[in-house]
PDB file of C-alpha atoms and ligand atoms in Angstrom:
ATOM      1  CA  UNK A  26     106.800 106.176  82.270  1.00 86.00           C
ATOM      2  CA  UNK A  27     108.990 109.223  81.933  1.00 89.00           C
ATOM      3  CA  UNK A  28     110.312 110.343  85.321  1.00 92.00           C
ATOM      4  CA  UNK A  29     110.971 114.071  85.125  1.00 91.00           C
ATOM      5  CA  UNK A  30     111.157 114.485  88.885  1.00 94.00           C
ATOM      6  CA  UNK A  31     111.081 112.152  91.880  1.00 96.00           C
ATOM      7  CA  UNK A  32     111.558 113.600  95.334  1.00 96.00           C
ATOM      8  CA  UNK A  33     111.327 112.555  98.952  1.00 96.00           C
ATOM      9  CA  UNK A  34     108.619 114.613 100.597  1.00 96.00           C
ATOM     10  CA  UNK A  35     108.357 113.413 104.185  1.00 94.00           C
ATOM     11  CA  UNK A  36     108.267 110.631 106.732  1.00 94.00           C
ATOM     12  CA  UNK A  37     105.178 110.150 108.837  1.00 93.00           C
ATOM     13  CA  UNK A  38     103.926 108.034 111.718  1.00 87.00           C
ATOM     14  CA  UNK A  39     100.351 109.276 111.969  1.00 88.00           C
ATOM     15  CA  UNK A  40      97.600 110.616 109.675  1.00 90.00           C
ATOM     16  CA  UNK A  41      98.070 114.234 110.749  1.00 92.00           C
ATOM     17  CA  UNK A  42     101.558 114.042 109.198  1.00 94.00           C
ATOM     18  CA  UNK A  43     100.441 112.620 105.836  1.00 95.00           C
ATOM     19  CA  UNK A  44     100.804 115.039 102.905  1.00 95.00           C
ATOM     20  CA  UNK A  45      97.853 117.314 102.252  1.00 93.00           C
ATOM     21  CA  UNK A  46      96.174 117.353  98.845  1.00 90.00           C
ATOM     22  CA  UNK A  47      94.341 114.930  96.648  1.00 91.00           C
ATOM     23  CA  UNK A  48      97.179 113.227  94.800  1.00 96.00           C
ATOM     24  CA  UNK A  49      96.738 109.486  94.233  1.00 97.00           C
ATOM     25  CA  UNK A  50      99.024 107.245  96.288  1.00 98.00           C
ATOM     26  CA  UNK A  51     100.566 103.882  95.454  1.00 98.00           C
ATOM     27  CA  UNK A  52     101.729 102.002  98.562  1.00 97.00           C
ATOM     28  CA  UNK A  53     104.423  99.336  98.692  1.00 96.00           C
ATOM     29  CA  UNK A  54     104.099  96.586 101.315  1.00 93.00           C
ATOM     30  CA  UNK A  55     105.778  93.271 102.048  1.00 91.00           C
ATOM     31  CA  UNK A  56     108.066  91.456 104.410  1.00 89.00           C
ATOM     32  CA  UNK A  57     111.168  93.101 105.768  1.00 86.00           C
ATOM     33  CA  UNK A  58     114.053  92.957 103.327  1.00 89.00           C
ATOM     34  CA  UNK A  59     111.924  91.708 100.416  1.00 93.00           C
ATOM     35  CA  UNK A  60     112.955  94.701  98.303  1.00 93.00           C
ATOM     36  CA  UNK A  61     110.244  97.356  98.693  1.00 92.00           C
ATOM     37  CA  UNK A  62     112.592 100.334  98.774  1.00 91.00           C
ATOM     38  CA  UNK A  63     114.672  98.866  95.938  1.00 94.00           C
ATOM     39  CA  UNK A  64     111.545  98.489  93.814  1.00 96.00           C
ATOM     40  CA  UNK A  65     110.673 102.147  94.378  1.00 95.00           C
ATOM     41  CA  UNK A  66     114.173 103.284  93.430  1.00 95.00           C
ATOM     42  CA  UNK A  67     114.235 101.068  90.387  1.00 96.00           C
ATOM     43  CA  UNK A  68     110.811 102.204  89.125  1.00 96.00           C
ATOM     44  CA  UNK A  69     111.845 105.825  89.595  1.00 96.00           C
ATOM     45  CA  UNK A  70     115.347 105.266  88.173  1.00 93.00           C
ATOM     46  CA  UNK A  71     116.597 107.021  91.283  1.00 91.00           C
ATOM     47  CA  UNK A  72     119.199 104.964  93.125  1.00 90.00           C
ATOM     48  CA  UNK A  73     119.423 105.969  96.772  1.00 91.00           C
ATOM     49  CA  UNK A  74     116.095 107.850  96.848  1.00 91.00           C
ATOM     50  CA  UNK A  75     114.487 105.315  99.203  1.00 89.00           C
ATOM     51  CA  UNK A  76     116.993 103.965 101.708  1.00 87.00           C
ATOM     52  CA  UNK A  77     117.767 100.284 101.175  1.00 85.00           C
ATOM     53  CA  UNK A  78     119.807  97.884 103.256  1.00 81.00           C
ATOM     54  CA  UNK A  79     120.846  94.265 103.421  1.00 82.00           C
ATOM     55  CA  UNK A  80     119.750  94.409 107.068  1.00 77.00           C
ATOM     56  CA  UNK A  81     115.986  93.875 107.488  1.00 71.00           C
ATOM     57  CA  UNK A  82     113.949  96.565 109.190  1.00 67.00           C
ATOM     58  CA  UNK A  83     115.561  99.533 107.402  1.00 68.00           C
ATOM     59  CA  UNK A  84     112.329 101.378 106.687  1.00 70.00           C
ATOM     60  CA  UNK A  85     110.553 102.155 109.963  1.00 74.00           C
ATOM     61  CA  UNK A  86     108.382 105.117 109.028  1.00 87.00           C
ATOM     62  CA  UNK A  87     105.835 105.801 106.312  1.00 92.00           C
ATOM     63  CA  UNK A  88     107.837 107.566 103.618  1.00 94.00           C
ATOM     64  CA  UNK A  89     106.202 109.665 100.914  1.00 97.00           C
ATOM     65  CA  UNK A  90     107.832 110.271  97.529  1.00 97.00           C
ATOM     66  CA  UNK A  91     106.256 112.483  94.903  1.00 97.00           C
ATOM     67  CA  UNK A  92     106.583 111.690  91.216  1.00 96.00           C
ATOM     68  CA  UNK A  93     106.449 114.353  88.494  1.00 95.00           C
ATOM     69  CA  UNK A  94     104.780 116.750  90.949  1.00 94.00           C
ATOM     70  CA  UNK A  95     101.712 114.490  90.912  1.00 95.00           C
ATOM     71  CA  UNK A  96     101.050 111.081  92.437  1.00 97.00           C
ATOM     72  CA  UNK A  97     102.925 109.653  95.426  1.00 98.00           C
ATOM     73  CA  UNK A  98     104.800 106.435  96.082  1.00 97.00           C
ATOM     74  CA  UNK A  99     104.482 105.383  99.716  1.00 97.00           C
ATOM     75  CA  UNK A 100     107.229 103.194 101.160  1.00 94.00           C
ATOM     76  CA  UNK A 101     105.956 101.300 104.194  1.00 90.00           C
ATOM     77  CA  UNK A 102     107.962  99.494 106.863  1.00 85.00           C
ATOM     78  CA  UNK A 103     108.191  95.758 106.262  1.00 83.00           C
ATOM     79  CA  UNK A 104     106.341  93.199 108.342  1.00 80.00           C
ATOM     80  CA  UNK A 105     107.520  89.990 109.903  1.00 70.00           C
ATOM     81  CA  UNK A 106     110.975  90.918 111.067  1.00 65.00           C
ATOM     82  CA  UNK A 107     111.584  89.386 114.470  1.00 57.00           C
ATOM     83  CA  UNK A 108     114.544  91.500 115.515  1.00 59.00           C
ATOM     84  CA  UNK A 109     112.852  94.861 115.197  1.00 59.00           C
ATOM     85  CA  UNK A 110     112.483  96.238 118.734  1.00 61.00           C
ATOM     86  CA  UNK A 111     109.200  95.310 120.352  1.00 61.00           C
ATOM     87  CA  UNK A 112     108.156  98.918 120.636  1.00 60.00           C
ATOM     88  CA  UNK A 113     108.416  99.348 116.881  1.00 59.00           C
ATOM     89  CA  UNK A 114     106.626  96.078 116.202  1.00 62.00           C
ATOM     90  CA  UNK A 115     103.754  97.222 118.404  1.00 65.00           C
ATOM     91  CA  UNK A 116     103.441 100.472 116.544  1.00 65.00           C
ATOM     92  CA  UNK A 117     103.780  98.826 113.121  1.00 70.00           C
ATOM     93  CA  UNK A 118     100.283  97.330 113.074  1.00 75.00           C
ATOM     94  CA  UNK A 119      98.308 100.466 113.902  1.00 79.00           C
ATOM     95  CA  UNK A 120     100.589 102.657 111.796  1.00 84.00           C
ATOM     96  CA  UNK A 121     100.560 100.625 108.578  1.00 87.00           C
ATOM     97  CA  UNK A 122      97.065  99.208 108.909  1.00 85.00           C
ATOM     98  CA  UNK A 123      95.796 102.655 109.820  1.00 87.00           C
ATOM     99  CA  UNK A 124      97.310 104.058 106.656  1.00 93.00           C
ATOM    100  CA  UNK A 125      96.013 101.254 104.431  1.00 92.00           C
ATOM    101  CA  UNK A 126      92.551 101.206 105.975  1.00 91.00           C
ATOM    102  CA  UNK A 127      91.799 104.898 106.087  1.00 92.00           C
ATOM    103  CA  UNK A 128      93.843 106.772 103.513  1.00 95.00           C
ATOM    104  CA  UNK A 129      91.394 108.100 100.937  1.00 95.00           C
ATOM    105  CA  UNK A 130      94.172 108.939  98.433  1.00 96.00           C
ATOM    106  CA  UNK A 131      95.313 105.295  98.240  1.00 97.00           C
ATOM    107  CA  UNK A 132      94.583 103.897  94.763  1.00 97.00           C
ATOM    108  CA  UNK A 133      96.796 100.806  94.585  1.00 97.00           C
ATOM    109  CA  UNK A 134      98.742  98.570  96.962  1.00 97.00           C
ATOM    110  CA  UNK A 135     101.780  96.821  95.532  1.00 97.00           C
ATOM    111  CA  UNK A 136     102.326  93.676  97.595  1.00 96.00           C
ATOM    112  CA  UNK A 137     105.898  92.526  97.143  1.00 97.00           C
ATOM    113  CA  UNK A 138     106.869  88.921  97.598  1.00 96.00           C
ATOM    114  CA  UNK A 139     110.119  87.025  96.995  1.00 97.00           C
ATOM    115  CA  UNK A 140     110.016  85.190  93.660  1.00 97.00           C
ATOM    116  CA  UNK A 141     112.152  82.415  95.106  1.00 97.00           C
ATOM    117  CA  UNK A 142     109.811  81.365  97.876  1.00 95.00           C
ATOM    118  CA  UNK A 143     106.284  80.269  98.599  1.00 91.00           C
ATOM    119  CA  UNK A 144     104.231  83.288  99.628  1.00 88.00           C
ATOM    120  CA  UNK A 145     104.723  84.057 103.282  1.00 87.00           C
ATOM    121  CA  UNK A 146     101.721  83.596 105.526  1.00 86.00           C
ATOM    122  CA  UNK A 147     101.822  87.330 106.251  1.00 86.00           C
ATOM    123  CA  UNK A 148     101.652  88.092 102.504  1.00 90.00           C
ATOM    124  CA  UNK A 149      98.526  85.967 102.189  1.00 92.00           C
ATOM    125  CA  UNK A 150      97.013  87.591 105.260  1.00 89.00           C
ATOM    126  CA  UNK A 151      97.778  90.985 103.746  1.00 90.00           C
ATOM    127  CA  UNK A 152      96.156  90.219 100.376  1.00 92.00           C
ATOM    128  CA  UNK A 153      93.131  88.629 102.058  1.00 91.00           C
ATOM    129  CA  UNK A 154      92.739  91.684 104.246  1.00 90.00           C
ATOM    130  CA  UNK A 155      93.080  94.031 101.246  1.00 92.00           C
ATOM    131  CA  UNK A 156      90.538  91.986  99.336  1.00 92.00           C
ATOM    132  CA  UNK A 157      88.078  92.031 102.238  1.00 91.00           C
ATOM    133  CA  UNK A 158      88.392  95.824 102.343  1.00 90.00           C
ATOM    134  CA  UNK A 159      87.983  96.223  98.591  1.00 93.00           C
ATOM    135  CA  UNK A 160      91.457  97.767  98.214  1.00 94.00           C
ATOM    136  CA  UNK A 161      92.957  97.272  94.725  1.00 95.00           C
ATOM    137  CA  UNK A 162      96.303  95.494  94.788  1.00 96.00           C
ATOM    138  CA  UNK A 163      98.846  93.726  92.599  1.00 96.00           C
ATOM    139  CA  UNK A 164     101.520  91.227  93.605  1.00 97.00           C
ATOM    140  CA  UNK A 165     105.097  91.804  92.465  1.00 98.00           C
ATOM    141  CA  UNK A 166     107.496  88.860  92.726  1.00 98.00           C
ATOM    142  CA  UNK A 167     110.883  90.459  93.099  1.00 97.00           C
ATOM    143  CA  UNK A 168     114.488  89.200  93.144  1.00 98.00           C
ATOM    144  CA  UNK A 169     113.572  87.114  90.101  1.00 98.00           C
ATOM    145  CA  UNK A 170     117.125  87.644  88.773  1.00 98.00           C
ATOM    146  CA  UNK A 171     118.137  85.021  91.326  1.00 98.00           C
ATOM    147  CA  UNK A 172     116.191  82.283  89.500  1.00 97.00           C
ATOM    148  CA  UNK A 173     116.604  80.437  86.216  1.00 97.00           C
ATOM    149  CA  UNK A 174     113.913  81.109  83.607  1.00 95.00           C
ATOM    150  CA  UNK A 175     112.340  77.680  84.177  1.00 97.00           C
ATOM    151  CA  UNK A 176     112.309  77.985  87.926  1.00 97.00           C
ATOM    152  CA  UNK A 177     110.846  81.489  87.696  1.00 96.00           C
ATOM    153  CA  UNK A 178     108.035  80.269  85.482  1.00 95.00           C
ATOM    154  CA  UNK A 179     107.187  77.444  87.876  1.00 96.00           C
ATOM    155  CA  UNK A 180     107.294  79.729  90.907  1.00 96.00           C
ATOM    156  CA  UNK A 181     105.088  82.356  89.255  1.00 95.00           C
ATOM    157  CA  UNK A 182     102.428  79.759  88.552  1.00 94.00           C
ATOM    158  CA  UNK A 183     102.614  78.619  92.164  1.00 94.00           C
ATOM    159  CA  UNK A 184     102.395  82.185  93.474  1.00 95.00           C
ATOM    160  CA  UNK A 185      99.477  83.045  91.247  1.00 93.00           C
ATOM    161  CA  UNK A 186      97.608  79.989  92.563  1.00 93.00           C
ATOM    162  CA  UNK A 187      98.410  80.871  96.163  1.00 93.00           C
ATOM    163  CA  UNK A 188      97.201  84.449  95.659  1.00 93.00           C
ATOM    164  CA  UNK A 189      93.913  83.162  94.199  1.00 89.00           C
ATOM    165  CA  UNK A 190      94.645  84.212  90.650  1.00 82.00           C
ATOM    166  CA  UNK A 191      95.744  87.774  91.462  1.00 86.00           C
ATOM    167  CA  UNK A 192      98.056  89.456  88.953  1.00 84.00           C
ATOM    168  CA  UNK A 193     101.615  88.393  89.860  1.00 94.00           C
ATOM    169  CA  UNK A 194     104.302  90.341  88.019  1.00 97.00           C
ATOM    170  CA  UNK A 195     107.867  89.010  87.940  1.00 97.00           C
ATOM    171  CA  UNK A 196     110.331  91.752  88.811  1.00 98.00           C
ATOM    172  CA  UNK A 197     114.001  92.419  89.405  1.00 98.00           C
ATOM    173  CA  UNK A 198     115.441  95.617  90.774  1.00 96.00           C
ATOM    174  CA  UNK A 199     118.781  94.497  89.369  1.00 95.00           C
ATOM    175  CA  UNK A 200     117.836  93.768  85.726  1.00 96.00           C
ATOM    176  CA  UNK A 201     114.631  95.887  85.825  1.00 95.00           C
ATOM    177  CA  UNK A 202     112.651  92.972  84.420  1.00 96.00           C
ATOM    178  CA  UNK A 203     108.938  93.719  84.805  1.00 97.00           C
ATOM    179  CA  UNK A 204     109.293  97.519  84.861  1.00 96.00           C
ATOM    180  CA  UNK A 205     106.854  98.184  82.013  1.00 96.00           C
ATOM    181  CA  UNK A 206     104.222  95.834  83.388  1.00 97.00           C
ATOM    182  CA  UNK A 207     104.350  97.330  86.892  1.00 98.00           C
ATOM    183  CA  UNK A 208     104.193 100.872  85.482  1.00 97.00           C
ATOM    184  CA  UNK A 209     101.146  99.967  83.375  1.00 96.00           C
ATOM    185  CA  UNK A 210      99.294  98.923  86.526  1.00 96.00           C
ATOM    186  CA  UNK A 211     100.368 102.067  88.399  1.00 96.00           C
ATOM    187  CA  UNK A 212      99.510 104.430  85.557  1.00 95.00           C
ATOM    188  CA  UNK A 213      96.100 102.874  85.160  1.00 95.00           C
ATOM    189  CA  UNK A 214      95.368 102.994  88.920  1.00 95.00           C
ATOM    190  CA  UNK A 215      96.614 106.568  89.322  1.00 93.00           C
ATOM    191  CA  UNK A 216      94.931 107.645  86.114  1.00 87.00           C
ATOM    192  CA  UNK A 217      97.978 109.597  84.918  1.00 78.00           C
ATOM    193  CA  UNK A 218      99.279 110.196  81.436  1.00 62.00           C
ATOM    194  CA  UNK A 219     101.896 107.718  80.285  1.00 56.00           C
ATOM    195  CA  UNK A 220     104.737 110.024  79.250  1.00 50.00           C
TER     196      UNK A 220
HETATM  197  P1  GTP B 323     112.935  96.951 104.831  1.00 91.73           P
HETATM  198  O1  GTP B 323     112.845  98.414 104.602  1.00 91.73           O
HETATM  199  O2  GTP B 323     114.003  96.590 105.794  1.00 91.73           O
HETATM  200  O3  GTP B 323     111.622  96.326 105.135  1.00 91.73           O
HETATM  201  O4  GTP B 323     113.453  96.259 103.458  1.00 91.73           O
HETATM  202  P2  GTP B 323     112.958  96.489 101.965  1.00 91.73           P
HETATM  203  O5  GTP B 323     111.821  95.577 101.657  1.00 91.73           O
HETATM  204  O6  GTP B 323     112.762  97.931 101.671  1.00 91.73           O
HETATM  205  O7  GTP B 323     114.222  95.908 101.154  1.00 91.73           O
HETATM  206  P3  GTP B 323     115.392  96.704 100.430  1.00 91.73           P
HETATM  207  O8  GTP B 323     114.884  97.385  99.211  1.00 91.73           O
HETATM  208  O9  GTP B 323     116.132  97.517 101.433  1.00 91.73           O
HETATM  209  O10 GTP B 323     116.299  95.482  99.900  1.00 91.73           O
HETATM  210  C1  GTP B 323     116.773  94.478 100.765  1.00 91.73           C
HETATM  211  C2  GTP B 323     117.976  93.777 100.138  1.00 91.73           C
HETATM  212  O11 GTP B 323     117.571  93.035  98.973  1.00 91.73           O
HETATM  213  C3  GTP B 323     119.059  94.741  99.646  1.00 91.73           C
HETATM  214  O12 GTP B 323     120.320  94.148  99.921  1.00 91.73           O
HETATM  215  C4  GTP B 323     118.797  94.833  98.147  1.00 91.73           C
HETATM  216  O13 GTP B 323     119.958  95.136  97.399  1.00 91.73           O
HETATM  217  C5  GTP B 323     118.306  93.429  97.823  1.00 91.73           C
HETATM  218  N1  GTP B 323     117.387  93.403  96.659  1.00 91.73           N
HETATM  219  C6  GTP B 323     116.227  94.089  96.536  1.00 91.73           C
HETATM  220  N2  GTP B 323     115.621  93.836  95.354  1.00 91.73           N
HETATM  221  C7  GTP B 323     116.427  92.964  94.694  1.00 91.73           C
HETATM  222  C8  GTP B 323     116.333  92.306  93.421  1.00 91.73           C
HETATM  223  O14 GTP B 323     115.396  92.462  92.632  1.00 91.73           O
HETATM  224  N3  GTP B 323     117.356  91.453  93.100  1.00 91.73           N
HETATM  225  C9  GTP B 323     118.398  91.212  93.946  1.00 91.73           C
HETATM  226  N4  GTP B 323     119.334  90.351  93.530  1.00 91.73           N
HETATM  227  N5  GTP B 323     118.512  91.821  95.138  1.00 91.73           N
HETATM  228  C10 GTP B 323     117.549  92.678  95.527  1.00 91.73           C
HETATM  229 MG1   MG B 324     112.697  99.520 102.932  1.00 91.73          MG
END
């Protein structure tokens, strides 16, 4: 995918703040610190566009990024981080679930999991919930640069089994392994021209 332009549009906490228009949206979800914002930056070849941090809980709002003046990438706050203030945790559920459940522009959810680990219970709950709602999703196993080729292969098979045969794409925001495969899924979901 040729990225001519990638820009931050806005942060939102409620539907009335979501961008107007009919552009397709691709949302990125997963546990805190799994690498959602890094994946967005790496796909868009735009370091620093989405704020990343080694401290979990960096992304606390729904952030909209527009690509090539067309479709949007939506960076969502991570789930499962214990040290996020209670107030934020309480608002997380309604905010993120509200977005995922009701946003008509949403065409694909990218569920990001850590290639090194078994899927987190919350990841499985998320994919089961998406499935029950008929929301299209893919699983991206990131940080795969931290594994040997053999270990990665074994873990991918395990993840694919755990996610009931869903597409699991190995990824690394460091080496950019998996970029083409993830873009293929996005382009097909958003129905855009592959430039
Ligand atoms: P929250 O917004 O806090 O939920 O986190 P996030 O899921 O957006 O994670 P973020 O992209 O901020 O990355 C968290 C940490 O993991 C950072 O220190 C990143 O540099 C690191 N990281 C992310 N992706 C990769 C990857 O593919 N490989 C390696 N080695 N490190 C990564
Ligand atoms: Mg983030």
